[in-house]
XYZ file of C-alpha atoms in Angstrom:
400
model
C -1.841 16.417 -1.203
C 1.346 15.696 -3.175
C -0.608 15.417 -6.436
C -2.506 18.657 -5.745
C 0.704 20.524 -4.939
C 2.438 19.135 -8.015
C -0.434 20.090 -10.330
C -0.501 23.628 -8.899
C 3.261 24.015 -9.193
C 3.066 22.834 -12.808
C 0.594 25.465 -13.939
C -2.888 24.248 -13.030
C -4.938 27.381 -12.296
C -7.717 25.740 -10.252
C -7.123 22.648 -8.159
C -9.683 21.147 -5.803
C -8.737 18.650 -3.103
C -11.751 16.718 -1.800
C -11.289 15.019 1.583
C -14.051 13.132 3.366
C -12.369 13.497 6.787
C -12.300 16.411 9.166
C -8.630 17.168 8.461
C -5.993 16.479 5.838
C -3.574 13.591 6.180
C -5.732 10.486 6.052
C -4.303 7.473 7.845
C -1.084 9.353 8.660
C -2.867 11.187 11.472
C -3.130 8.001 13.533
C 0.441 6.856 12.779
C 2.169 8.619 15.657
C 5.342 6.516 15.391
C 8.448 7.865 13.656
C 10.022 6.568 10.464
C 8.287 8.683 7.834
C 10.120 11.050 5.501
C 13.583 9.486 5.377
C 13.585 9.549 1.566
C 11.550 12.713 1.027
C 12.961 14.982 3.749
C 16.097 13.141 4.919
C 14.844 12.947 8.505
C 12.537 10.839 10.633
C 9.057 12.260 11.181
C 5.876 10.946 12.746
C 2.845 10.473 10.511
C 1.109 13.676 11.673
C 4.341 15.642 11.216
C 4.762 14.312 7.692
C 1.164 15.169 6.767
C 1.444 18.627 8.325
C 4.336 19.570 6.056
C 2.111 19.060 3.033
C -0.888 20.698 4.662
C 1.202 23.806 5.356
C 2.560 23.782 1.801
C -1.004 23.718 0.466
C -1.825 26.864 2.449
C 0.823 28.706 0.447
C -0.940 27.865 -2.824
C -4.339 28.515 -4.337
C -5.427 24.871 -4.014
C -9.013 24.813 -2.758
C -9.289 22.246 0.044
C -12.784 20.906 0.742
C -12.902 18.980 4.037
C -15.776 16.715 5.117
C -16.631 16.317 1.438
C -17.178 12.676 0.458
C -17.415 11.891 -3.251
C -20.650 10.009 -3.915
C -20.314 9.290 -7.623
C -17.710 9.509 -10.339
C -18.834 9.106 -13.942
C -16.770 7.944 -16.948
C -16.949 11.495 -18.388
C -15.311 12.885 -15.196
C -18.428 14.298 -13.580
C -17.762 14.390 -9.834
C -20.736 14.301 -7.456
C -19.820 15.200 -3.870
C -21.703 16.187 -0.729
C -21.142 18.759 2.008
C -23.304 19.904 4.888
C -24.881 22.472 2.566
C -25.941 19.817 0.070
C -24.855 17.924 -3.016
C -22.827 19.561 -5.784
C -21.343 18.492 -9.110
C -18.499 19.640 -11.306
C -16.506 18.296 -14.252
C -12.743 18.944 -14.099
C -10.264 18.502 -16.901
C -8.337 15.870 -14.931
C -9.256 13.687 -11.957
C -6.619 12.301 -9.579
C -7.697 9.184 -7.697
C -5.965 8.899 -4.316
C -8.461 7.083 -2.097
C -5.843 4.868 -0.453
C -6.674 1.371 0.701
C -8.642 -0.593 3.288
C -7.801 -3.541 5.513
C -8.625 -7.166 4.842
C -11.021 -8.613 7.406
C -11.506 -11.920 9.201
C -14.122 -12.962 6.666
C -11.631 -12.559 3.820
C -9.151 -15.027 5.330
C -11.756 -17.452 6.702
C -10.581 -17.995 10.288
C -12.915 -20.596 11.848
C -14.468 -20.278 15.271
C -17.123 -18.428 17.202
C -17.885 -14.748 16.725
C -17.073 -13.077 20.042
C -16.212 -9.444 20.641
C -12.507 -8.631 20.610
C -11.548 -9.190 16.956
C -10.173 -5.999 15.360
C -8.202 -5.030 12.307
C -4.824 -3.611 13.311
C -5.595 -0.231 11.755
C -8.802 0.114 13.745
C -6.945 -0.758 16.953
C -4.331 1.846 16.042
C -7.059 4.474 15.675
C -8.646 3.506 18.996
C -5.343 3.697 20.885
C -3.674 6.676 19.201
C -6.667 8.904 18.449
C -9.439 7.905 20.838
C -7.170 6.976 23.757
C -8.939 3.636 24.250
C -7.099 0.349 24.875
C -9.302 -2.372 23.326
C -7.881 -5.285 25.337
C -5.241 -6.581 27.749
C -3.839 -9.743 26.140
C -3.362 -9.757 22.372
C -2.544 -12.159 19.565
C -1.688 -10.435 16.296
C -2.418 -12.344 13.090
C -0.041 -11.365 10.285
C 3.334 -9.641 10.380
C 2.417 -6.633 8.267
C 3.851 -3.279 9.258
C 0.724 -2.053 11.053
C 0.610 -5.258 13.093
C 4.291 -5.016 14.052
C 3.959 -1.365 15.016
C 0.843 -2.079 17.068
C 2.641 -4.894 18.908
C 5.095 -2.298 20.203
C 2.428 0.340 20.813
C 0.231 -1.991 22.849
C 3.229 -3.136 24.907
C 4.111 0.473 25.689
C 0.507 1.021 26.815
C 0.803 -1.846 29.319
C -0.896 -4.624 27.370
C 0.614 -8.085 26.806
C 1.210 -9.241 23.224
C 1.387 -13.015 23.411
C 2.579 -13.579 19.823
C 2.586 -12.373 16.246
C 1.433 -15.232 14.007
C 2.548 -15.271 10.350
C 1.375 -17.891 7.860
C 4.300 -17.333 5.512
C 7.857 -18.560 6.186
C 9.194 -14.995 6.042
C 8.270 -11.606 7.433
C 5.499 -9.599 5.720
C 6.546 -6.183 7.058
C 9.754 -4.169 6.954
C 12.780 -5.693 8.698
C 13.371 -2.484 10.657
C 9.873 -2.794 12.144
C 10.577 -6.404 13.144
C 13.755 -5.346 14.949
C 12.349 -2.221 16.605
C 8.878 -3.545 17.434
C 9.308 -7.267 18.184
C 12.954 -8.029 18.947
C 13.429 -4.964 21.145
C 10.339 -5.907 23.189
C 10.827 -9.711 23.271
C 7.557 -10.378 21.442
C 7.470 -13.859 19.824
C 7.091 -14.155 16.028
C 5.702 -17.502 14.880
C 6.558 -17.994 11.197
C 4.791 -20.698 9.147
C 1.931 -20.631 11.659
C -1.740 -19.742 11.372
C -4.700 -19.282 13.678
C -6.935 -22.308 13.127
C -9.676 -21.319 15.583
C -10.890 -18.380 17.641
C -12.889 -19.328 20.681
C -14.865 -17.509 23.333
C -18.485 -16.733 24.191
C -19.187 -13.017 24.537
C -15.476 -12.061 24.409
C -12.425 -13.718 22.850
C -10.899 -16.177 25.315
C -8.090 -17.542 23.173
C -6.929 -18.862 19.822
C -5.626 -22.167 18.521
C -2.407 -21.770 16.551
C -1.107 -24.430 14.203
C 1.965 -24.919 12.031
C 1.382 -24.864 8.248
C 3.159 -26.545 5.353
C 4.514 -24.899 2.200
C 0.972 -24.764 0.773
C -0.461 -23.072 3.856
C -2.281 -26.208 5.047
C -2.526 -26.993 8.777
C -0.170 -29.702 10.037
C -2.063 -32.055 12.365
C -0.605 -32.529 15.810
C 1.046 -29.094 15.972
C -1.912 -27.268 17.540
C -1.382 -25.158 20.635
C -3.710 -22.822 22.505
C -2.784 -19.228 23.315
C -5.083 -17.520 25.862
C -5.933 -13.915 24.943
C -8.855 -11.491 25.044
C -8.194 -9.672 21.754
C -7.161 -10.661 18.237
C -5.717 -8.097 15.824
C -5.665 -8.808 12.102
C -2.743 -7.450 10.074
C -3.345 -9.551 6.974
C -2.995 -7.170 4.075
C -4.513 -4.116 2.449
C -6.791 -3.687 -0.560
C -6.704 -0.607 -2.818
C -9.987 1.317 -2.430
C -11.375 1.496 -5.961
C -15.160 1.677 -5.740
C -15.113 5.117 -7.391
C -12.717 3.834 -10.060
C -15.203 1.093 -10.928
C -18.005 3.662 -11.183
C -15.892 5.596 -13.667
C -15.327 2.471 -15.771
C -11.565 2.490 -15.235
C -9.930 -0.895 -16.012
C -8.391 -2.488 -12.903
C -5.475 -4.901 -12.585
C -6.346 -8.111 -10.711
C -2.811 -8.496 -9.358
C -2.365 -5.029 -7.877
C -6.049 -4.334 -7.201
C -5.716 -0.848 -8.669
C -6.066 0.849 -12.069
C -3.755 0.016 -14.940
C -1.406 2.999 -15.258
C 1.433 4.225 -17.467
C 4.626 6.042 -16.443
C 2.642 9.272 -15.822
C 0.291 7.324 -13.516
C -2.429 8.019 -16.052
C -5.119 5.327 -16.212
C -6.517 3.729 -19.363
C -9.490 6.142 -19.277
C -8.932 9.619 -20.613
C -8.589 12.344 -17.997
C -8.081 10.042 -15.000
C -4.855 9.621 -13.038
C -4.260 7.369 -10.019
C -1.596 7.683 -7.360
C -0.544 6.152 -4.075
C -2.079 3.104 -2.472
C -5.136 3.235 -4.722
C -2.824 1.895 -7.479
C -1.064 -0.736 -5.364
C -0.019 -0.948 -1.737
C 3.345 0.784 -1.363
C 5.621 0.048 1.594
C 6.773 3.656 2.122
C 4.761 6.866 2.321
C 7.713 8.538 0.582
C 6.919 6.459 -2.531
C 3.231 7.348 -2.234
C 4.267 11.005 -2.264
C 6.617 10.487 -5.194
C 3.997 8.940 -7.468
C 1.526 11.677 -6.487
C 4.074 14.251 -7.601
C 4.627 12.401 -10.877
C 0.878 12.269 -11.592
C 0.331 15.926 -10.725
C 3.117 17.031 -13.048
C 1.235 15.583 -16.028
C -2.177 17.130 -15.301
C -2.369 18.722 -18.794
C -1.903 15.388 -20.547
C -5.471 14.204 -20.159
C -5.719 12.682 -23.637
C -5.066 8.982 -24.139
C -1.704 7.888 -25.546
C -0.768 4.651 -27.253
C 1.459 2.525 -24.971
C 4.760 1.388 -26.451
C 5.460 -1.391 -23.947
C 3.353 -3.527 -21.641
C 5.192 -4.784 -18.548
C 4.200 -8.259 -17.363
C 5.148 -9.871 -14.006
C 6.955 -13.139 -14.648
C 8.542 -15.789 -12.418
C 8.940 -14.609 -8.821
C 7.305 -11.212 -9.404
C 4.127 -10.104 -7.678
C 3.661 -6.577 -9.062
C 5.295 -4.385 -11.699
C 4.384 -0.701 -11.917
C 3.666 0.949 -14.243
C 1.768 -1.578 -16.320
C 2.390 0.327 -19.553
C 5.110 2.611 -20.895
C 4.374 5.260 -23.488
C 7.711 7.044 -23.071
C 10.185 4.573 -21.523
C 12.703 7.363 -20.859
C 10.398 8.903 -18.260
C 9.337 7.848 -14.788
C 10.431 4.860 -12.755
C 9.564 1.251 -12.102
C 8.305 -0.191 -8.818
C 8.628 -3.973 -8.480
C 7.576 -6.323 -5.685
C 8.893 -9.886 -5.466
C 6.933 -12.880 -4.167
C 9.725 -14.299 -1.983
C 12.672 -13.088 0.068
C 15.878 -13.647 -1.913
C 19.636 -13.239 -1.497
C 21.926 -12.362 -4.413
C 18.942 -11.829 -6.685
C 18.803 -10.521 -10.253
C 15.983 -8.836 -12.094
C 15.624 -10.118 -15.650
C 13.916 -8.115 -18.412
C 12.901 -10.187 -21.452
C 11.533 -9.247 -24.870
C 10.271 -11.930 -27.252
C 11.751 -14.614 -25.033
C 15.255 -13.098 -24.878
C 16.791 -11.352 -21.851
C 17.965 -7.854 -22.823
C 18.735 -6.390 -19.381
C 19.628 -7.663 -15.907
C 19.822 -5.737 -12.662
C 21.529 -7.043 -9.487
C 19.617 -6.984 -6.205
C 21.721 -8.023 -3.173
C 18.641 -8.672 -0.999
C 14.961 -8.408 -1.803
C 11.890 -9.009 0.336
C 8.181 -8.966 -0.538
C 7.672 -6.192 2.026
C 10.099 -3.832 0.286
C 9.495 -2.564 -3.247
C 12.401 -2.386 -5.676
C 12.697 0.939 -7.495
C 14.492 1.548 -10.795
C 14.819 4.617 -12.983
C 13.145 3.753 -16.282
C 15.752 5.621 -18.307
C 18.570 3.356 -17.053
C 17.104 0.395 -18.958
C 18.081 -0.067 -22.656
C 14.570 -0.636 -23.968
C 14.147 -2.403 -27.326
C 13.522 -0.197 -30.347
C 10.451 -2.237 -31.240
C 7.407 -2.004 -28.963
C 5.618 -4.948 -27.377
C 5.392 -6.993 -24.187
C 8.233 -7.008 -21.647
C 8.393 -9.773 -19.018
C 10.066 -9.021 -15.684
C 11.370 -11.957 -13.619
C 13.600 -12.377 -10.579
C 15.959 -15.174 -9.565
C 18.084 -15.721 -6.468
C 18.674 -17.792 -3.354
C 15.554 -18.023 -1.248
C 15.888 -16.692 2.304
C 14.569 -19.038 4.967
C 13.046 -17.522 8.083
C 14.616 -14.209 9.113
C 18.187 -14.932 8.012
């Protein structure tokens, strides 16, 4: 919605927004908790409230919204094949904006051993069942992973009368936002087990419990630390994957680290006429950032031709993701950076040809919270080439 609005406001005469759901807003419609919009609107909104602001803004434009319209195919020459109740149709726009979001990782992707009883859900599915369908999928829960959806669902389930026995996190630090840990776990006395993993799920027709075990620094189970936690439901909050099946159809190069398309500062991909924005590029921690990059992409809708990148940004020591991957005009846009570890008194280091040319202080950084820098504040080298971004600092242990 942000990209469509931005394109319209920047002179696009015909803009189509294709949505496979029955209403605009995507996953926001099931996120009934507050906390959205602090950066964008300066106030706390629920997910539906945040989405509704953009839906209402679209009604004041000429953007043509097509609901219940899944895209079936997307070709490298920008031919879009979509379907509605009346049948299949095709069109070829000047620019295509990819904003398909992301999907949840499943039990099979993290290889939890055990039987296959009913009662194993992804946290997002449980959120939909509780908040949209009004169905409580269990009574006693263990949540695997401390991602934001898992933390928020721990609180939501408690408010609905269920018992959350524990949130189990394999890493030594929190995966979600600190504010969600405080508001969702601490305020409700829900245990968080860091450096722990579920080593077995047991039960016949329904989950009866899990075996939880401590892990070492390599994520390996430590023998003799096993303990059983009775429960009837397991929720998985173990990460998200950018949804890029259509991007692959279109032949758009994807980054293995981020899981999304390679993009430049305009959020243009490496294939002419295609832009990507939001969680389809990489998983952002704030919807406000998702909106921001949609607005950036929409502003550049006319610039469908390919441009030669001046810099390539590479994640170095301690860095998980750097966006954008390429810079054509380093004085435009902004950088989004995610660290691997939680650090105190950290510094970002930008290197060119093995020499550091810029440092940026970061008092505290966590993997769950992206760092954001204005690109124009960095004194980029006159000569183009590869830039390595690293981070150093004192590693934070636990939740200190």
